[in-house]
Short mmCIF file of C-alpha atoms in Angstrom, two decimals:
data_model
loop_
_atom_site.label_atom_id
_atom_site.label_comp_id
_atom_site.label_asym_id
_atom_site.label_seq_id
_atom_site.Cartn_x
_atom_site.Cartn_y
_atom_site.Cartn_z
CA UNK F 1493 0.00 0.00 0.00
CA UNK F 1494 1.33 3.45 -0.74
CA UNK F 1495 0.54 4.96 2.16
CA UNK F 1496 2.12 2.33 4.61
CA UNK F 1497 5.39 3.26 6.72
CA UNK F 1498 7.78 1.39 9.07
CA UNK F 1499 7.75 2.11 12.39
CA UNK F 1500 11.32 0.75 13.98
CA UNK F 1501 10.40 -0.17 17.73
CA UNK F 1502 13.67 0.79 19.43
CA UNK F 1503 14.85 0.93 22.82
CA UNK F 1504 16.06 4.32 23.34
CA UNK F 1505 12.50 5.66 22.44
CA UNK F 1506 10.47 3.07 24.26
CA UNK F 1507 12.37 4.50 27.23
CA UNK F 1508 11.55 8.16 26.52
CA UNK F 1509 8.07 7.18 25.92
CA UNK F 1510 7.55 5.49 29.61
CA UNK F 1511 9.51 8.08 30.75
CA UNK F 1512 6.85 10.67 29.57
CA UNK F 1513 4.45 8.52 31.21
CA UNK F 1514 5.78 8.43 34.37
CA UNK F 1515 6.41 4.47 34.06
CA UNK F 1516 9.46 3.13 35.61
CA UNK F 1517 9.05 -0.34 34.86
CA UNK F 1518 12.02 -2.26 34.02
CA UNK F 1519 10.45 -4.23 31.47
CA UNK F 1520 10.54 -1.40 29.19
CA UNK F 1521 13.98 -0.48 29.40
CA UNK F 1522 16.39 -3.29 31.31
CA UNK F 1523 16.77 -6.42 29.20
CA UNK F 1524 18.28 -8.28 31.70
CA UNK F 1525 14.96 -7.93 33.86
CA UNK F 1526 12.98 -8.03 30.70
CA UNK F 1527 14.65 -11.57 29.99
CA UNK F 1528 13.43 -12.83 33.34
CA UNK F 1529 10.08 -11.96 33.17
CA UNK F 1530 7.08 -14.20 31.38
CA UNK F 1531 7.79 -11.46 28.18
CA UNK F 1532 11.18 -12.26 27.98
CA UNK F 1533 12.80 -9.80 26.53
CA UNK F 1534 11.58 -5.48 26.24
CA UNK F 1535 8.31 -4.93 25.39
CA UNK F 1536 6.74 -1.29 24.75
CA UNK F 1537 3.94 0.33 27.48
CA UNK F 1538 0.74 -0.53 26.14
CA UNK F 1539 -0.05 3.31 23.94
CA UNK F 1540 3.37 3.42 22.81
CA UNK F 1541 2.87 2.70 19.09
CA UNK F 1542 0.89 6.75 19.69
CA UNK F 1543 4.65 7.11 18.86
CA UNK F 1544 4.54 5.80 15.08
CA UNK F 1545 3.70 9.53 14.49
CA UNK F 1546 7.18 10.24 14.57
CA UNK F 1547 7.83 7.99 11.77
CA UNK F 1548 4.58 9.21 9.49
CA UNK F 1549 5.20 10.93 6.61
CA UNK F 1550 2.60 13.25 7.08
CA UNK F 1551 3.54 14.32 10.62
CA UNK F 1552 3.15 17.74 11.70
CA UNK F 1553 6.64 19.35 13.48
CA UNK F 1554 8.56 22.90 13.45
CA UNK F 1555 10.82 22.36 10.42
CA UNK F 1556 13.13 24.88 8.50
CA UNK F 1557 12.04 27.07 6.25
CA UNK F 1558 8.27 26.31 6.71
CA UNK F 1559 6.35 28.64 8.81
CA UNK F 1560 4.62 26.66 12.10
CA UNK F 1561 2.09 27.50 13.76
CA UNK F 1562 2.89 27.27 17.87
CA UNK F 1563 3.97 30.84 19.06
CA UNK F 1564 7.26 32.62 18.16
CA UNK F 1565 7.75 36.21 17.65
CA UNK F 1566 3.60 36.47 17.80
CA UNK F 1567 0.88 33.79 19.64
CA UNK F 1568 1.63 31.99 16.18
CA UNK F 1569 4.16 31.78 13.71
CA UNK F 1570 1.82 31.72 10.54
CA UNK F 1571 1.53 34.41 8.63
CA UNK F 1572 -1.18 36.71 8.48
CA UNK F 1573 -4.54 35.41 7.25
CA UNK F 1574 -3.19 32.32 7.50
CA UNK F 1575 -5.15 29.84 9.99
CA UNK F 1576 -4.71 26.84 12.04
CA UNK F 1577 -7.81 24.44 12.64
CA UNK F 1578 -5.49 22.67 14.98
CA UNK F 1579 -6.66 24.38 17.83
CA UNK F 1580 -10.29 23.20 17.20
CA UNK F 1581 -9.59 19.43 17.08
CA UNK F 1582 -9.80 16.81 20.01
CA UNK F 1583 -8.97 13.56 20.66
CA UNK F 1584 -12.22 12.23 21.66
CA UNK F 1585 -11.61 8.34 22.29
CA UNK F 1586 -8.54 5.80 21.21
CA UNK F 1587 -8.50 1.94 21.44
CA UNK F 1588 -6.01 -0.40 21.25
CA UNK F 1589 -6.77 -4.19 20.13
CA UNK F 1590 -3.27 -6.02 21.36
CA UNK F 1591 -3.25 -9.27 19.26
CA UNK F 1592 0.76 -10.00 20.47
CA UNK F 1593 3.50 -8.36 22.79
CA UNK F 1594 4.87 -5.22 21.29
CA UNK F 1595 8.81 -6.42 21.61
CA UNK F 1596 11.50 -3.96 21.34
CA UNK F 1597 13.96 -4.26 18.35
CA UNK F 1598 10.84 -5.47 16.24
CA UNK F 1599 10.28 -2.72 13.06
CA UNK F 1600 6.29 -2.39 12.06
CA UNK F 1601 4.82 -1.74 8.83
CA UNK F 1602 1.65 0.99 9.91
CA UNK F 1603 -1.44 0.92 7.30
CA UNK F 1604 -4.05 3.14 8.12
CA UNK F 1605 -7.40 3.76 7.10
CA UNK F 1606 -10.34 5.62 7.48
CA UNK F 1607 -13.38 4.56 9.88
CA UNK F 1608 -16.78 5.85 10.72
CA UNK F 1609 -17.20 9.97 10.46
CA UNK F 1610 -20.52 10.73 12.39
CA UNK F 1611 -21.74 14.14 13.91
CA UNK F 1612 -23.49 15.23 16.80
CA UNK F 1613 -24.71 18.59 18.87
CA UNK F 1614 -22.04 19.08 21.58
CA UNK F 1615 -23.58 20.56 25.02
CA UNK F 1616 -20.67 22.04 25.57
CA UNK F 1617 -18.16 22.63 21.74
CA UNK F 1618 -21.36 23.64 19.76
CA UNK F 1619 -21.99 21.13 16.63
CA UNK F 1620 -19.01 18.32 16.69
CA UNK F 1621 -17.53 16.19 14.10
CA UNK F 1622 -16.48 13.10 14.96
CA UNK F 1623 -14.08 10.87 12.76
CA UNK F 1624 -12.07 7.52 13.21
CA UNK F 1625 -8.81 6.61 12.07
CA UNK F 1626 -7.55 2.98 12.13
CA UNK F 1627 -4.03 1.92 12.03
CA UNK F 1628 -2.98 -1.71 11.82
CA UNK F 1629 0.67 -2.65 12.81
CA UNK F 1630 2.39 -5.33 11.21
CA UNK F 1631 5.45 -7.53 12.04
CA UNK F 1632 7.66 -8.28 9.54
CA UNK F 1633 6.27 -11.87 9.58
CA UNK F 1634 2.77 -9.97 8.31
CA UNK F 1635 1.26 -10.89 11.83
CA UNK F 1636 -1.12 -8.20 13.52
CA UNK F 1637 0.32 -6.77 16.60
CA UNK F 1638 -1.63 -4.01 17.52
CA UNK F 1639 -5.36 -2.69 16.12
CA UNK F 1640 -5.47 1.02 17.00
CA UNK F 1641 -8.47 3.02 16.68
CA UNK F 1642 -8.85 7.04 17.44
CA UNK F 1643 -11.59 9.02 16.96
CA UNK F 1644 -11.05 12.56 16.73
CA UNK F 1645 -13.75 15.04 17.42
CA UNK F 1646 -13.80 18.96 15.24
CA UNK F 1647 -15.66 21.53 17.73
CA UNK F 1648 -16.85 24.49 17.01
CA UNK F 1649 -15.12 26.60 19.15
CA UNK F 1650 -12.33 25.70 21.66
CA UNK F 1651 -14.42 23.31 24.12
CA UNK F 1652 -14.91 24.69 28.09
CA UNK F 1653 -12.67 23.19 30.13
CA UNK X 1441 3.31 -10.73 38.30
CA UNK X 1442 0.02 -11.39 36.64
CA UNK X 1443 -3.71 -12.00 38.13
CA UNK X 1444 -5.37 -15.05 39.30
CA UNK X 1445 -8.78 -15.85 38.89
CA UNK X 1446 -9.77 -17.41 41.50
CA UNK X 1447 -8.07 -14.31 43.55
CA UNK X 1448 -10.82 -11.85 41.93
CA UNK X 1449 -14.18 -11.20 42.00
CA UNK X 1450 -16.52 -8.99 39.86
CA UNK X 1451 -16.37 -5.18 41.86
CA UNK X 1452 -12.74 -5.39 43.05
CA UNK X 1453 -11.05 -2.19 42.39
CA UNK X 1454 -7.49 -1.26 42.06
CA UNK X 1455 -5.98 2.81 41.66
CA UNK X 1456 -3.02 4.49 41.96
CA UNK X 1457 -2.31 8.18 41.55
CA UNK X 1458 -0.63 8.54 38.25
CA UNK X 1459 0.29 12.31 38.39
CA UNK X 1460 0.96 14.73 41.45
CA UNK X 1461 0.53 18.47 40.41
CA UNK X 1462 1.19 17.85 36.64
CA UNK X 1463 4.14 19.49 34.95
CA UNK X 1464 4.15 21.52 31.97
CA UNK X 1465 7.33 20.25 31.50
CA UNK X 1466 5.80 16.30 31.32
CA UNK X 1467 3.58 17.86 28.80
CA UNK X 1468 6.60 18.86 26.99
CA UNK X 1469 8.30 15.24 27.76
CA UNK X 1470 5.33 13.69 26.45
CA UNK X 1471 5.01 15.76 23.22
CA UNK X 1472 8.66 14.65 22.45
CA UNK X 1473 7.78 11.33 23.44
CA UNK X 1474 4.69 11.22 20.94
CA UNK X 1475 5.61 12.87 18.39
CA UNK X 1476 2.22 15.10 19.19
CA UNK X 1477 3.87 18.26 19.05
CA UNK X 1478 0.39 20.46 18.71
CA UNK X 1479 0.94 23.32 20.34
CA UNK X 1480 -2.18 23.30 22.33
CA UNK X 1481 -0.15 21.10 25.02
CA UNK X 1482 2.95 23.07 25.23
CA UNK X 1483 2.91 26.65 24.06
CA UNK X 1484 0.81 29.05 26.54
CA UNK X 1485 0.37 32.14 23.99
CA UNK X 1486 -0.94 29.68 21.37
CA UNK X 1487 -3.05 27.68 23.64
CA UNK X 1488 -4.61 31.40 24.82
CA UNK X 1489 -4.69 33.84 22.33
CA UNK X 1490 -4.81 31.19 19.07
CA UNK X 1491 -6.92 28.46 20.43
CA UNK X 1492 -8.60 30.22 22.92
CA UNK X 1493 -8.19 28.06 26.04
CA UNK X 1494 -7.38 28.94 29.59
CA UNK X 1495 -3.65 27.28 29.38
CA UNK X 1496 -2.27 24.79 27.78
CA UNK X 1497 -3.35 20.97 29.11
CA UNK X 1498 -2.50 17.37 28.42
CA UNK X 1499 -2.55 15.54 25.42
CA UNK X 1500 -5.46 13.24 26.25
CA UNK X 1501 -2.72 10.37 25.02
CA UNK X 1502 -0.40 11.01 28.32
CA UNK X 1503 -3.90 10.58 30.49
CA UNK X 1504 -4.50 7.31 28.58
CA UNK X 1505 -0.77 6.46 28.81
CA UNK X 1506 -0.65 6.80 32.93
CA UNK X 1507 -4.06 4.97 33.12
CA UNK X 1508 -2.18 2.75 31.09
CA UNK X 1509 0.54 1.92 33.89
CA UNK X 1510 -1.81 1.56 36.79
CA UNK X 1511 -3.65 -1.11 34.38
CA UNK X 1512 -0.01 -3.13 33.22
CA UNK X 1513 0.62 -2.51 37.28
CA UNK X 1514 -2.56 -4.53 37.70
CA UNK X 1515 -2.44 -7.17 35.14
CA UNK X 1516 1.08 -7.76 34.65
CA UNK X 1517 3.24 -6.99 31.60
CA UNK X 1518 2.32 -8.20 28.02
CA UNK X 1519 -1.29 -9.20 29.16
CA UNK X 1520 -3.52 -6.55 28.16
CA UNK X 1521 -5.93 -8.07 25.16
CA UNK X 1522 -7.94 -4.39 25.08
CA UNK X 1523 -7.88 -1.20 26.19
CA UNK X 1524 -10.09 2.00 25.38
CA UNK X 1525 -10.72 5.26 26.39
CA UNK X 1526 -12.89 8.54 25.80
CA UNK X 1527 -11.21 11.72 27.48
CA UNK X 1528 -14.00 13.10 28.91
CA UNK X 1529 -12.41 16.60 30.53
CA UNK X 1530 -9.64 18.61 29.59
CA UNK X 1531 -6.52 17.90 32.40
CA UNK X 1532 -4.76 20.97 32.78
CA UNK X 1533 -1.18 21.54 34.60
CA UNK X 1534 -1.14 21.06 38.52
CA UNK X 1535 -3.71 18.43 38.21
CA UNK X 1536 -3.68 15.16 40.18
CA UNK X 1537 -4.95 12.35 38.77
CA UNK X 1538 -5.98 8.90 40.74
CA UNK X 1539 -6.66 5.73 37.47
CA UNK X 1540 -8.69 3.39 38.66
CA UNK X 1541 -9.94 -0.02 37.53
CA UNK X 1542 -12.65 -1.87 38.63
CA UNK X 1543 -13.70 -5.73 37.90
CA UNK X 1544 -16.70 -6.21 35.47
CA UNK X 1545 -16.07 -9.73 34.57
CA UNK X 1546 -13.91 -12.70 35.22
CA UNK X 1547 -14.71 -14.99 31.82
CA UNK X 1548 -12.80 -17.63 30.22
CA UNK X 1549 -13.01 -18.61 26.33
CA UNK X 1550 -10.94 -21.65 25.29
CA UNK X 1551 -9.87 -22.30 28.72
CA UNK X 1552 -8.04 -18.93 28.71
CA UNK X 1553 -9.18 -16.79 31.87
CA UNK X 1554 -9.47 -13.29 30.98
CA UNK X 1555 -10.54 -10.54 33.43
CA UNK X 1556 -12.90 -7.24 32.38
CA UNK X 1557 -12.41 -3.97 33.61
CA UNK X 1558 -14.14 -0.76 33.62
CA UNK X 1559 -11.46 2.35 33.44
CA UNK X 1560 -12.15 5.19 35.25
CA UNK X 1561 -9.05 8.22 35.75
CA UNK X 1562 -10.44 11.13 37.38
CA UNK X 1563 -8.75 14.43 38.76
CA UNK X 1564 -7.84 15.99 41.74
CA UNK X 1565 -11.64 17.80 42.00
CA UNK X 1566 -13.30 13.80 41.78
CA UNK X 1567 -14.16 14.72 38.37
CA UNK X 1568 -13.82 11.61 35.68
CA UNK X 1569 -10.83 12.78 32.70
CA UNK X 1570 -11.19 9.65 31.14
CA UNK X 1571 -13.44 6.62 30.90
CA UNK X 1572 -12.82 3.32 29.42
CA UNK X 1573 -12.72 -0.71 29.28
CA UNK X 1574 -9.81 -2.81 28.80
CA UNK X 1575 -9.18 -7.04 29.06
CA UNK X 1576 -6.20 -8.80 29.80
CA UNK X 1577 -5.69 -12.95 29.93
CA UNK X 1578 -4.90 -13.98 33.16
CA UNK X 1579 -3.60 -17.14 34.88
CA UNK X 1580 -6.14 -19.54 36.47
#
């Protein structure tokens, strides 16, 4: 499929990742412990492959000499007239479907693909959009590892906290 | 170390507070992490006077990945089968944030026990951030 990418599993990210989420558990990071353990070897915390948006081609970051929307001089770095819908899109819901133990070291092919797009009046955001995205990951023996399934909801207007 | 069975009932509950007075800076952390580098998380005049929120607050991910440890805490490592959440309130910075999972069923299909739980994270005012299910196989 065209739109497929690899997503290389690899150590020092899964340990950045659990990091982030305030997980110190070995298993992610010490393959010594790992090895004694019923996984037997480093496995990633349960949302890590969240972080295969590193690895999409379409992924949205500061790069040079493109103009990005977070602050900089300004509240936002794009230029006049120029606007962001980022600010008016949530994640609403994400599920994961773990077929097999995400192992460190292990490099997944990512297909995605469009779900369900439904709408609905908002008490609070006004009228909201709500859209799913799936994304299968692949081993390199073509066996399902992980079914992941977000649903992103368009407001309109920034949602009351 | 993973479940037993026979050890659980339907109703049990396990929690553990997953953040203490929430960094911006974990926000930051996480948005490296991820990859999620919208700057509704991370960049204050953007989140205020572009988006139009209060502050910046959490990627709804880095709720879902700290519910995510209480529940591997729970279950053991590798076990999960499921696990789903809605975010259900924004979580801004300073919050505190107790996951908790409760026991909806204890089933077995092919002579594999698996346990159901019902997902619940809520912050430091009782109010529920995120809601979900998830299933894990567990040992007799």
């Amino acid at each position: 499929m065209p739109d497929d990418f690899s997503f290389p599993v690899e150590s020092g990210h899964v340990m950045l990742f659990a990091r982030a989420v305030g997980d110190d558990n070995p298993v992610y990071r010490d393959p010594e412990h790992a090895a004694s353990t019923e996984v037997q070897g480093p496995i990633a915390p349960p949302t890590f492959v969240q972080a295969s948006y590193h690895w999409d081609p379409n992924a949205s970051y500061p790069r040079p000499g493109r103009p990005w929307r977070g602050s900089a001089a300004g509240p936002t770095g794009l230029p006049p007239g120029e606007t962001s819908s980022s600010g008016r899109g949530l994640h609403a819901e994400q599920r994961y479907i773990y077929h097999r133990s995400l192992k460190v070291g292990e490099t997944l092919t990512v297909r995605r693909r469009p779900g369900e797009t439904w709408q609905k009046q908002g008490r609070r955001g006004g009228s909201l959009t709500f859209s799913e995205e799936i994304s299968d990951f692949y081993n390199h023996a073509g066996e399902l590892v992980v079914t992941a399934t977000s649903v992103a909801v368009i407001t309109g207007r920034a949602v009351d906290p | 170390m993973a479940l037993n069975a026979s050890a659980i009932s339907v109703g049990d509950t396990y929690q553990e507070v997953v953040a203490e007075n929430l960094s911006r800076t974990q926000l930051v952390q996480y948005a490296g992490a991820s990859g999620d580098y919208n700057p509704i998380h991370t960049d204050t005049p953007f989140a205020q006077e572009i988006a139009g929120y209060p502050s910046v607050f959490a990627h709804g991910m880095l709720s879902m990945g700290m519910t995510g440890r209480m529940l591997t805490n729970y279950v053991g490592d590798g076990r999960l089968t499921a696990f789903g959440v809605r975010f259900t309130r924004q979580v801004f910075p300073g919050a505190t944030l107790t996951a908790k999972a409760t026991v909806a069923a204890v089933r077995q299909e092919d002579g594999q026990h698996f346990v159901d739980l019902a997902l619940s994270t809520t912050n430091q005012d009782g109010q529920e951030v995120c809601k979900g299910d998830a299933s894990a196989r567990i040992d007799p």
